[in-house]
């Protein structure tokens, strides 16, 4: 059984195992077990993979602002994309 939960992640069941891939926030709210310190990564996007409510992997995603972002935004505003 496979189910996508918008804004949360993917939940799957097979035989005697429950699998989850998705939001760290959801896993905390559902009391998933996490044996790793993630404090140093808290300002990043974190996606977890869990089996039977035990987190076995944490994926840390980081998006840095590009050096020319301000220039690009100014160009878009000139093209009237700021409405």
XYZ file of C-alpha atoms in Angstrom:
83
model
C 0.000 0.000 0.000
C 1.366 3.395 -1.036
C -0.057 6.796 -0.107
C 1.110 10.331 -0.836
C 0.156 12.880 1.817
C 0.400 16.462 0.476
C 2.776 18.600 2.527
C 3.920 15.575 4.527
C 5.489 12.903 2.349
C 4.992 9.347 1.221
C 3.750 6.521 3.406
C 4.019 2.897 2.324
C 3.255 -0.461 3.921
C 4.618 -3.823 2.921
C 4.235 -6.997 4.927
C 5.073 -6.063 8.536
C 6.872 -2.803 7.793
C 5.747 0.811 7.559
C 7.895 3.134 5.456
C 7.917 6.916 5.499
C 9.782 9.436 3.344
C 9.061 13.063 4.022
C 8.933 15.929 6.463
C 11.038 16.000 9.622
C 8.271 18.051 11.254
C 5.714 15.317 10.600
C 8.037 12.649 11.971
C 8.541 14.680 15.165
C 4.787 15.208 15.556
C 4.227 11.471 15.147
C 6.963 10.621 17.698
C 9.337 8.885 15.315
C 12.591 7.765 16.947
C 15.698 9.729 15.942
C 19.108 8.641 17.273
C 21.158 11.362 15.568
C 21.841 14.958 16.611
C 20.524 17.251 13.874
C 20.904 20.555 15.730
C 23.669 21.781 13.385
C 21.356 21.379 10.387
C 18.181 22.992 11.728
C 18.271 25.928 9.293
C 18.108 23.586 6.290
C 15.359 21.539 4.721
C 15.403 18.030 6.153
C 13.745 14.976 4.670
C 13.693 11.729 6.623
C 13.357 8.082 5.700
C 11.903 5.889 8.429
C 11.013 2.248 8.901
C 8.439 1.441 11.577
C 8.716 4.987 13.002
C 12.496 4.742 13.402
C 14.376 7.288 11.316
C 17.150 5.494 9.444
C 18.271 8.352 7.147
C 18.150 12.135 7.188
C 18.661 14.057 3.950
C 19.806 17.651 4.446
C 18.948 20.008 1.588
C 20.446 23.461 1.387
C 19.642 26.202 -1.079
C 21.990 29.166 -1.108
C 21.062 32.525 -2.564
C 22.999 33.095 -5.760
C 25.334 36.102 -6.019
C 23.353 37.584 -8.888
C 19.897 37.028 -7.336
C 19.313 40.727 -6.657
C 20.177 41.598 -10.256
C 17.812 38.906 -11.562
C 14.959 40.124 -9.331
C 15.447 43.685 -10.550
C 15.269 42.489 -14.175
C 12.049 40.575 -13.465
C 10.507 43.628 -11.813
C 11.344 45.692 -14.884
C 9.527 43.082 -16.961
C 6.453 43.548 -14.703
C 6.635 40.156 -13.016
C 6.217 41.779 -9.603
C 2.426 42.023 -9.776
